Amino acid sequence: MSDARHDEPAQVAGGSDVSPAAGPSAGLGAGTGREPDDRVPADAWRRVHPVTPALKGWKTLVAVVAIVGYQAADDVRSAADLLGGRGWMLALGIVLVVALIGWGYATIAWRHMRFAVTDEAVHLHSGVLFRTQRQARLDRLQAVDVVQPLLARLLGLAELRLEVAGGTGSAVQLAYLREPDAQRLRSELLALAAGLRRPSAAAAPGAGVAAVTLPAAPADAAIGPDADAGAVGAQPGPAAADALPLPFEEAPEQEVYSLPMPRLIAASVRSGTVVGLVVLVIGGVVAALVARDVSLLAVLLPAFLGFGGALWGRVNAGASFRAALSPDGIRLRHGLTEQRAQTVPPGRVQAVRLLQPPLWRGPDWWRVEINVAGYSVGQEASRATVLHPVATRDEAATALWMVLPDLGVEDPRALVEAAMSGRDDDGGFTPAPRAARWVDPVAWRRHGVRVTRTALLARSGRVFRQVAVVPHERTQSLGLEQGPLQRRLGLASFVVHSTPGPVSPRVSHLDGRVAAALLDEQAERARTARAAARPEQWMREQA
């Protein structure tokens, strides 16, 4: 049985794609075959950096070489015969032709690409054969990322990625810009998303920069879950004020925590990836010895590469990880070969998860992940939805505090401790009944839920400990799930539906009547919390 109750969504789509019809109205300006959008001044349109075609064109060349190399690996002798004599010249010529085609197409695409920023949205026109007009509404801006792949970083360039509440494919990517320009544009977008507006020419004739106010956390402000949630500077949002010229200066920030590289490496060694690699090596060596055929190890080479790539990806994404608070939201910086600077505006985090694998139990490390509307799933999203890759218990509590400064209880630290390590009714949690041991004999005593004034906390897992936290106003919908065995035992699972991401909040095997009552109560709490939530443009009241 499945029972679901859907409330009105907490977020709506923030981006839109429009494919213009052919004709004069499809143009952007002279020489492009497209006219500018009537809502955007002609002088507001900008181009990305001229080096962009070269940075994008080489990917085509690499893809072709990789495909050819993979095919040639199946028959090394035939490939060697083909490249013998003057065959290598033919191969080189083909590679050059492919490179020229790739770079040529990228150049044409660059000439047809324009973007503009208004007080309400970012407008992007692109496409050669299939032309697209996109708009990312700034009042639905979920996150702004400045990404620098290795080659772009060497050239001083960066890519600006705007995530809006529109699901998969709603992101707007501006690649590539000069790194200082990308940083300034990010500050401008966040200020506009907060509700601030550029000064009119009549109000400030000749002024190229407008002085506006954004809140700033003072240098001596308390940081952590034990700080006063209502104290000045204790959370992102309107608290104190510093002058911020738009769009050229970045809002001040206060660093909260950073990840030491030795801890990241040690945690990666303690991961399941390394365990799987060790098991694979031992199994391969044993099989080779038994069969007396060393060539069996070559069969395992793709698996070795896969495990090695996963391990390197974990270290590469988590290197130099830092988190800071600023008036425009939570700022995250991380990455080794590809550096990423994320900014998540206040209130955009939909859910938080604290996760502890069994091999991290000794040093008591936790991984903190978040759901943000706009970030989808996959490898790219898995890097962007991490609030702390390897946190101590104190850092995990601080990361949770950054997202939800007020947990709605008098002693938030005791509540977090009970969620991380408690069982049964520790910390005021409503536990799973004793009948749940028949469907989950290992972890049934860890299952529990606690509802506070501001959030719902779900606790689960004995081997892999998990804690999910959902602010009431970020609840998307609620549901009850009940299988045949659960129905016979009078149990039901309570599910909180969130935006796509790593966090899937649920409380398994609660008493059926308790779960049904929780469904009704939580639906009312979500409606009440959304009615009292702060506006999407959090600075409009002060602007």
Short mmCIF file of N, CA and C in Angstrom, two decimals, residues 47-163:
data_model
loop_
_atom_site.label_atom_id
_atom_site.label_comp_id
_atom_site.label_asym_id
_atom_site.label_seq_id
_atom_site.Cartn_x
_atom_site.Cartn_y
_atom_site.Cartn_z
N ARG A 47 29.55 38.95 -24.93
CA ARG A 47 30.09 37.69 -25.43
C ARG A 47 30.96 37.07 -24.35
N VAL A 48 31.15 35.75 -24.46
CA VAL A 48 32.14 35.09 -23.63
C VAL A 48 33.53 35.32 -24.23
N HIS A 49 34.56 34.83 -23.57
CA HIS A 49 35.94 35.10 -23.97
C HIS A 49 36.24 34.49 -25.35
N PRO A 50 37.03 35.18 -26.18
CA PRO A 50 37.33 34.64 -27.52
C PRO A 50 38.10 33.33 -27.52
N VAL A 51 38.75 32.98 -26.42
CA VAL A 51 39.49 31.72 -26.37
C VAL A 51 38.56 30.53 -26.20
N THR A 52 37.28 30.79 -25.92
CA THR A 52 36.33 29.71 -25.66
C THR A 52 36.31 28.64 -26.76
N PRO A 53 36.29 28.99 -28.05
CA PRO A 53 36.27 27.94 -29.08
C PRO A 53 37.44 26.97 -28.97
N ALA A 54 38.64 27.49 -28.65
CA ALA A 54 39.80 26.60 -28.53
C ALA A 54 39.65 25.66 -27.35
N LEU A 55 39.10 26.18 -26.22
CA LEU A 55 38.95 25.33 -25.04
C LEU A 55 37.87 24.27 -25.23
N LYS A 56 36.87 24.57 -26.06
CA LYS A 56 35.81 23.60 -26.30
C LYS A 56 36.13 22.68 -27.47
N GLY A 57 36.87 23.20 -28.46
CA GLY A 57 37.14 22.40 -29.66
C GLY A 57 38.04 21.21 -29.41
N TRP A 58 38.96 21.33 -28.44
CA TRP A 58 39.91 20.23 -28.23
C TRP A 58 39.21 18.99 -27.70
N LYS A 59 38.02 19.17 -27.08
CA LYS A 59 37.31 18.00 -26.56
C LYS A 59 36.88 17.07 -27.69
N THR A 60 36.53 17.64 -28.83
CA THR A 60 36.18 16.81 -29.99
C THR A 60 37.37 15.97 -30.43
N LEU A 61 38.55 16.60 -30.46
CA LEU A 61 39.76 15.88 -30.86
C LEU A 61 40.06 14.75 -29.90
N VAL A 62 39.98 15.02 -28.61
CA VAL A 62 40.26 13.99 -27.61
C VAL A 62 39.27 12.84 -27.73
N ALA A 63 38.01 13.14 -27.98
CA ALA A 63 37.00 12.09 -28.10
C ALA A 63 37.29 11.19 -29.30
N VAL A 64 37.67 11.80 -30.43
CA VAL A 64 37.97 11.01 -31.63
C VAL A 64 39.19 10.12 -31.40
N VAL A 65 40.24 10.70 -30.81
CA VAL A 65 41.45 9.91 -30.54
C VAL A 65 41.15 8.76 -29.59
N ALA A 66 40.32 9.02 -28.57
CA ALA A 66 39.98 7.97 -27.62
C ALA A 66 39.21 6.84 -28.29
N ILE A 67 38.27 7.18 -29.16
CA ILE A 67 37.48 6.14 -29.85
C ILE A 67 38.38 5.31 -30.77
N VAL A 68 39.23 6.00 -31.53
CA VAL A 68 40.13 5.27 -32.43
C VAL A 68 41.09 4.40 -31.66
N GLY A 69 41.62 4.95 -30.56
CA GLY A 69 42.55 4.17 -29.74
C GLY A 69 41.89 2.95 -29.15
N TYR A 70 40.63 3.09 -28.73
CA TYR A 70 39.92 1.94 -28.16
C TYR A 70 39.69 0.86 -29.21
N GLN A 71 39.34 1.28 -30.41
CA GLN A 71 39.12 0.30 -31.47
C GLN A 71 40.42 -0.37 -31.88
N ALA A 72 41.51 0.42 -31.92
CA ALA A 72 42.79 -0.15 -32.32
C ALA A 72 43.34 -1.12 -31.29
N ALA A 73 42.95 -0.94 -30.03
CA ALA A 73 43.45 -1.83 -28.98
C ALA A 73 42.97 -3.25 -29.17
N ASP A 74 41.86 -3.44 -29.89
CA ASP A 74 41.36 -4.79 -30.12
C ASP A 74 42.27 -5.59 -31.05
N ASP A 75 42.99 -4.89 -31.91
CA ASP A 75 43.88 -5.58 -32.85
C ASP A 75 45.13 -4.73 -33.01
N VAL A 76 46.06 -4.88 -32.07
CA VAL A 76 47.26 -4.06 -32.05
C VAL A 76 48.10 -4.28 -33.31
N ARG A 77 48.18 -5.54 -33.80
CA ARG A 77 49.01 -5.84 -34.97
C ARG A 77 48.47 -5.14 -36.22
N SER A 78 47.15 -5.17 -36.41
CA SER A 78 46.58 -4.49 -37.58
C SER A 78 46.79 -2.99 -37.50
N ALA A 79 46.68 -2.45 -36.30
CA ALA A 79 46.90 -1.01 -36.13
C ALA A 79 48.34 -0.65 -36.45
N ALA A 80 49.29 -1.50 -36.03
CA ALA A 80 50.71 -1.23 -36.31
C ALA A 80 50.98 -1.29 -37.81
N ASP A 81 50.36 -2.24 -38.52
CA ASP A 81 50.54 -2.32 -39.98
C ASP A 81 49.96 -1.10 -40.67
N LEU A 82 48.83 -0.61 -40.16
CA LEU A 82 48.18 0.54 -40.78
C LEU A 82 49.04 1.80 -40.64
N LEU A 83 49.72 1.93 -39.50
CA LEU A 83 50.54 3.12 -39.27
C LEU A 83 51.94 3.00 -39.85
N GLY A 84 52.24 1.84 -40.41
CA GLY A 84 53.56 1.65 -41.00
C GLY A 84 53.72 2.45 -42.29
N GLY A 85 54.95 2.69 -42.69
CA GLY A 85 55.22 3.47 -43.89
C GLY A 85 54.71 4.89 -43.73
N ARG A 86 53.85 5.30 -44.67
CA ARG A 86 53.29 6.64 -44.60
C ARG A 86 51.86 6.66 -44.02
N GLY A 87 51.49 5.54 -43.44
CA GLY A 87 50.15 5.47 -42.86
C GLY A 87 49.97 6.46 -41.73
N TRP A 88 51.08 6.74 -41.02
CA TRP A 88 50.95 7.68 -39.89
C TRP A 88 50.60 9.08 -40.38
N MET A 89 51.05 9.40 -41.63
CA MET A 89 50.73 10.73 -42.16
C MET A 89 49.22 10.85 -42.43
N LEU A 90 48.64 9.75 -42.94
CA LEU A 90 47.19 9.75 -43.16
C LEU A 90 46.44 9.90 -41.84
N ALA A 91 46.91 9.17 -40.82
CA ALA A 91 46.25 9.26 -39.51
C ALA A 91 46.37 10.67 -38.95
N LEU A 92 47.56 11.27 -39.07
CA LEU A 92 47.76 12.63 -38.59
C LEU A 92 46.88 13.62 -39.33
N GLY A 93 46.74 13.41 -40.66
CA GLY A 93 45.89 14.29 -41.44
C GLY A 93 44.44 14.20 -41.01
N ILE A 94 43.97 12.99 -40.73
CA ILE A 94 42.58 12.82 -40.27
C ILE A 94 42.38 13.54 -38.95
N VAL A 95 43.37 13.39 -38.04
CA VAL A 95 43.26 14.05 -36.74
C VAL A 95 43.20 15.56 -36.91
N LEU A 96 44.03 16.11 -37.81
CA LEU A 96 44.03 17.55 -38.02
C LEU A 96 42.71 18.03 -38.63
N VAL A 97 42.15 17.25 -39.56
CA VAL A 97 40.87 17.62 -40.16
C VAL A 97 39.77 17.63 -39.10
N VAL A 98 39.77 16.59 -38.26
CA VAL A 98 38.76 16.54 -37.19
C VAL A 98 38.93 17.73 -36.25
N ALA A 99 40.20 18.07 -35.92
CA ALA A 99 40.45 19.20 -35.03
C ALA A 99 39.95 20.50 -35.65
N LEU A 100 40.20 20.69 -36.94
CA LEU A 100 39.76 21.91 -37.61
C LEU A 100 38.24 22.01 -37.65
N ILE A 101 37.58 20.86 -37.89
CA ILE A 101 36.12 20.86 -37.92
C ILE A 101 35.57 21.20 -36.54
N GLY A 102 36.15 20.57 -35.51
CA GLY A 102 35.68 20.83 -34.15
C GLY A 102 35.87 22.28 -33.74
N TRP A 103 37.06 22.82 -33.99
CA TRP A 103 37.32 24.21 -33.63
C TRP A 103 36.52 25.18 -34.50
N GLY A 104 36.31 24.81 -35.76
CA GLY A 104 35.51 25.67 -36.62
C GLY A 104 34.07 25.77 -36.15
N TYR A 105 33.49 24.63 -35.81
CA TYR A 105 32.11 24.65 -35.32
C TYR A 105 32.01 25.41 -34.00
N ALA A 106 33.02 25.20 -33.10
CA ALA A 106 33.01 25.92 -31.83
C ALA A 106 33.11 27.43 -32.05
N THR A 107 33.88 27.83 -33.06
CA THR A 107 34.00 29.27 -33.35
C THR A 107 32.68 29.84 -33.85
N ILE A 108 32.01 29.11 -34.72
CA ILE A 108 30.70 29.59 -35.21
C ILE A 108 29.70 29.66 -34.05
N ALA A 109 29.73 28.64 -33.18
CA ALA A 109 28.83 28.65 -32.03
C ALA A 109 29.13 29.82 -31.11
N TRP A 110 30.40 30.16 -30.95
CA TRP A 110 30.79 31.30 -30.11
C TRP A 110 30.24 32.61 -30.68
N ARG A 111 30.29 32.76 -32.00
CA ARG A 111 29.80 33.99 -32.62
C ARG A 111 28.29 34.12 -32.48
N HIS A 112 27.59 32.99 -32.33
CA HIS A 112 26.14 33.04 -32.21
C HIS A 112 25.68 33.06 -30.75
N MET A 113 26.62 33.09 -29.83
CA MET A 113 26.25 33.05 -28.41
C MET A 113 26.33 34.45 -27.81
N ARG A 114 25.27 34.86 -27.12
CA ARG A 114 25.22 36.12 -26.40
C ARG A 114 24.54 35.89 -25.06
N PHE A 115 24.89 36.70 -24.08
CA PHE A 115 24.18 36.65 -22.81
C PHE A 115 24.03 38.07 -22.28
N ALA A 116 23.00 38.27 -21.48
CA ALA A 116 22.73 39.58 -20.89
C ALA A 116 22.15 39.37 -19.50
N VAL A 117 22.42 40.32 -18.63
CA VAL A 117 21.93 40.28 -17.25
C VAL A 117 21.03 41.49 -17.02
N THR A 118 19.79 41.23 -16.62
CA THR A 118 18.86 42.28 -16.24
C THR A 118 18.55 42.14 -14.75
N ASP A 119 17.71 43.02 -14.23
CA ASP A 119 17.36 42.95 -12.82
C ASP A 119 16.54 41.71 -12.49
N GLU A 120 15.92 41.11 -13.49
CA GLU A 120 15.04 39.98 -13.24
C GLU A 120 15.60 38.63 -13.68
N ALA A 121 16.49 38.60 -14.66
CA ALA A 121 16.89 37.31 -15.22
C ALA A 121 18.22 37.42 -15.94
N VAL A 122 18.78 36.24 -16.22
CA VAL A 122 19.93 36.11 -17.11
C VAL A 122 19.40 35.54 -18.43
N HIS A 123 19.68 36.21 -19.51
CA HIS A 123 19.22 35.80 -20.84
C HIS A 123 20.40 35.23 -21.61
N LEU A 124 20.19 34.07 -22.20
CA LEU A 124 21.24 33.40 -22.97
C LEU A 124 20.68 32.98 -24.31
N HIS A 125 21.33 33.44 -25.40
CA HIS A 125 20.97 33.04 -26.76
C HIS A 125 22.15 32.24 -27.33
N SER A 126 21.88 31.08 -27.85
CA SER A 126 22.95 30.22 -28.37
C SER A 126 22.40 29.31 -29.45
N GLY A 127 23.31 28.58 -30.08
CA GLY A 127 22.91 27.61 -31.08
C GLY A 127 23.23 28.04 -32.49
N VAL A 128 23.58 27.07 -33.33
CA VAL A 128 23.88 27.32 -34.74
C VAL A 128 22.77 26.74 -35.60
N LEU A 129 22.61 25.44 -35.58
CA LEU A 129 21.53 24.80 -36.34
C LEU A 129 20.21 24.90 -35.60
N PHE A 130 20.25 24.63 -34.30
CA PHE A 130 19.07 24.73 -33.45
C PHE A 130 19.31 25.86 -32.46
N ARG A 131 18.63 26.97 -32.66
CA ARG A 131 18.86 28.13 -31.84
C ARG A 131 17.94 28.13 -30.62
N THR A 132 18.49 28.55 -29.51
CA THR A 132 17.78 28.50 -28.25
C THR A 132 17.89 29.82 -27.52
N GLN A 133 16.79 30.26 -26.94
CA GLN A 133 16.78 31.41 -26.05
C GLN A 133 16.41 30.91 -24.66
N ARG A 134 17.26 31.20 -23.69
CA ARG A 134 17.03 30.73 -22.33
C ARG A 134 16.97 31.92 -21.39
N GLN A 135 16.15 31.77 -20.35
CA GLN A 135 16.04 32.78 -19.31
C GLN A 135 16.12 32.09 -17.96
N ALA A 136 17.01 32.56 -17.11
CA ALA A 136 17.12 32.04 -15.75
C ALA A 136 16.65 33.14 -14.81
N ARG A 137 15.51 32.95 -14.21
CA ARG A 137 14.96 33.95 -13.30
C ARG A 137 15.81 34.04 -12.04
N LEU A 138 16.21 35.25 -11.70
CA LEU A 138 17.10 35.42 -10.56
C LEU A 138 16.39 35.21 -9.23
N ASP A 139 15.08 35.38 -9.17
CA ASP A 139 14.39 35.13 -7.90
C ASP A 139 14.25 33.64 -7.63
N ARG A 140 14.62 32.80 -8.60
CA ARG A 140 14.63 31.35 -8.40
C ARG A 140 16.06 30.80 -8.45
N LEU A 141 17.02 31.68 -8.30
CA LEU A 141 18.42 31.25 -8.32
C LEU A 141 18.71 30.39 -7.10
N GLN A 142 19.23 29.19 -7.32
CA GLN A 142 19.53 28.25 -6.23
C GLN A 142 21.00 28.25 -5.85
N ALA A 143 21.88 28.41 -6.81
CA ALA A 143 23.31 28.39 -6.53
C ALA A 143 24.05 28.99 -7.71
N VAL A 144 25.21 29.56 -7.42
CA VAL A 144 26.08 30.11 -8.46
C VAL A 144 27.46 29.52 -8.25
N ASP A 145 27.99 28.85 -9.27
CA ASP A 145 29.29 28.19 -9.19
C ASP A 145 30.26 28.84 -10.16
N VAL A 146 31.47 29.07 -9.70
CA VAL A 146 32.57 29.47 -10.57
C VAL A 146 33.51 28.27 -10.68
N VAL A 147 33.58 27.66 -11.85
CA VAL A 147 34.32 26.43 -12.06
C VAL A 147 35.52 26.72 -12.96
N GLN A 148 36.68 26.22 -12.54
CA GLN A 148 37.92 26.40 -13.32
C GLN A 148 38.57 25.06 -13.59
N PRO A 149 38.31 24.44 -14.74
CA PRO A 149 39.09 23.26 -15.13
C PRO A 149 40.57 23.62 -15.27
N LEU A 150 41.41 22.62 -15.27
CA LEU A 150 42.85 22.85 -15.23
C LEU A 150 43.32 23.74 -16.38
N LEU A 151 42.92 23.42 -17.61
CA LEU A 151 43.39 24.19 -18.76
C LEU A 151 42.87 25.63 -18.70
N ALA A 152 41.60 25.80 -18.31
CA ALA A 152 41.05 27.14 -18.18
C ALA A 152 41.76 27.93 -17.09
N ARG A 153 42.10 27.27 -15.99
CA ARG A 153 42.79 27.95 -14.89
C ARG A 153 44.16 28.43 -15.32
N LEU A 154 44.85 27.63 -16.14
CA LEU A 154 46.17 28.04 -16.63
C LEU A 154 46.08 29.28 -17.50
N LEU A 155 44.93 29.48 -18.16
CA LEU A 155 44.72 30.65 -19.02
C LEU A 155 44.03 31.79 -18.29
N GLY A 156 43.75 31.62 -16.99
CA GLY A 156 43.09 32.67 -16.22
C GLY A 156 41.62 32.82 -16.53
N LEU A 157 40.96 31.73 -16.98
CA LEU A 157 39.54 31.77 -17.34
C LEU A 157 38.72 30.93 -16.36
N ALA A 158 37.43 31.12 -16.41
CA ALA A 158 36.53 30.37 -15.53
C ALA A 158 35.17 30.26 -16.20
N GLU A 159 34.41 29.27 -15.74
CA GLU A 159 33.04 29.05 -16.22
C GLU A 159 32.07 29.40 -15.10
N LEU A 160 31.03 30.13 -15.42
CA LEU A 160 30.01 30.51 -14.44
C LEU A 160 28.78 29.64 -14.69
N ARG A 161 28.34 28.94 -13.65
CA ARG A 161 27.18 28.05 -13.76
C ARG A 161 26.09 28.53 -12.81
N LEU A 162 24.91 28.75 -13.35
CA LEU A 162 23.77 29.20 -12.58
C LEU A 162 22.78 28.05 -12.47
N GLU A 163 22.47 27.66 -11.24
CA GLU A 163 21.50 26.61 -11.00
C GLU A 163 20.20 27.25 -10.55
#
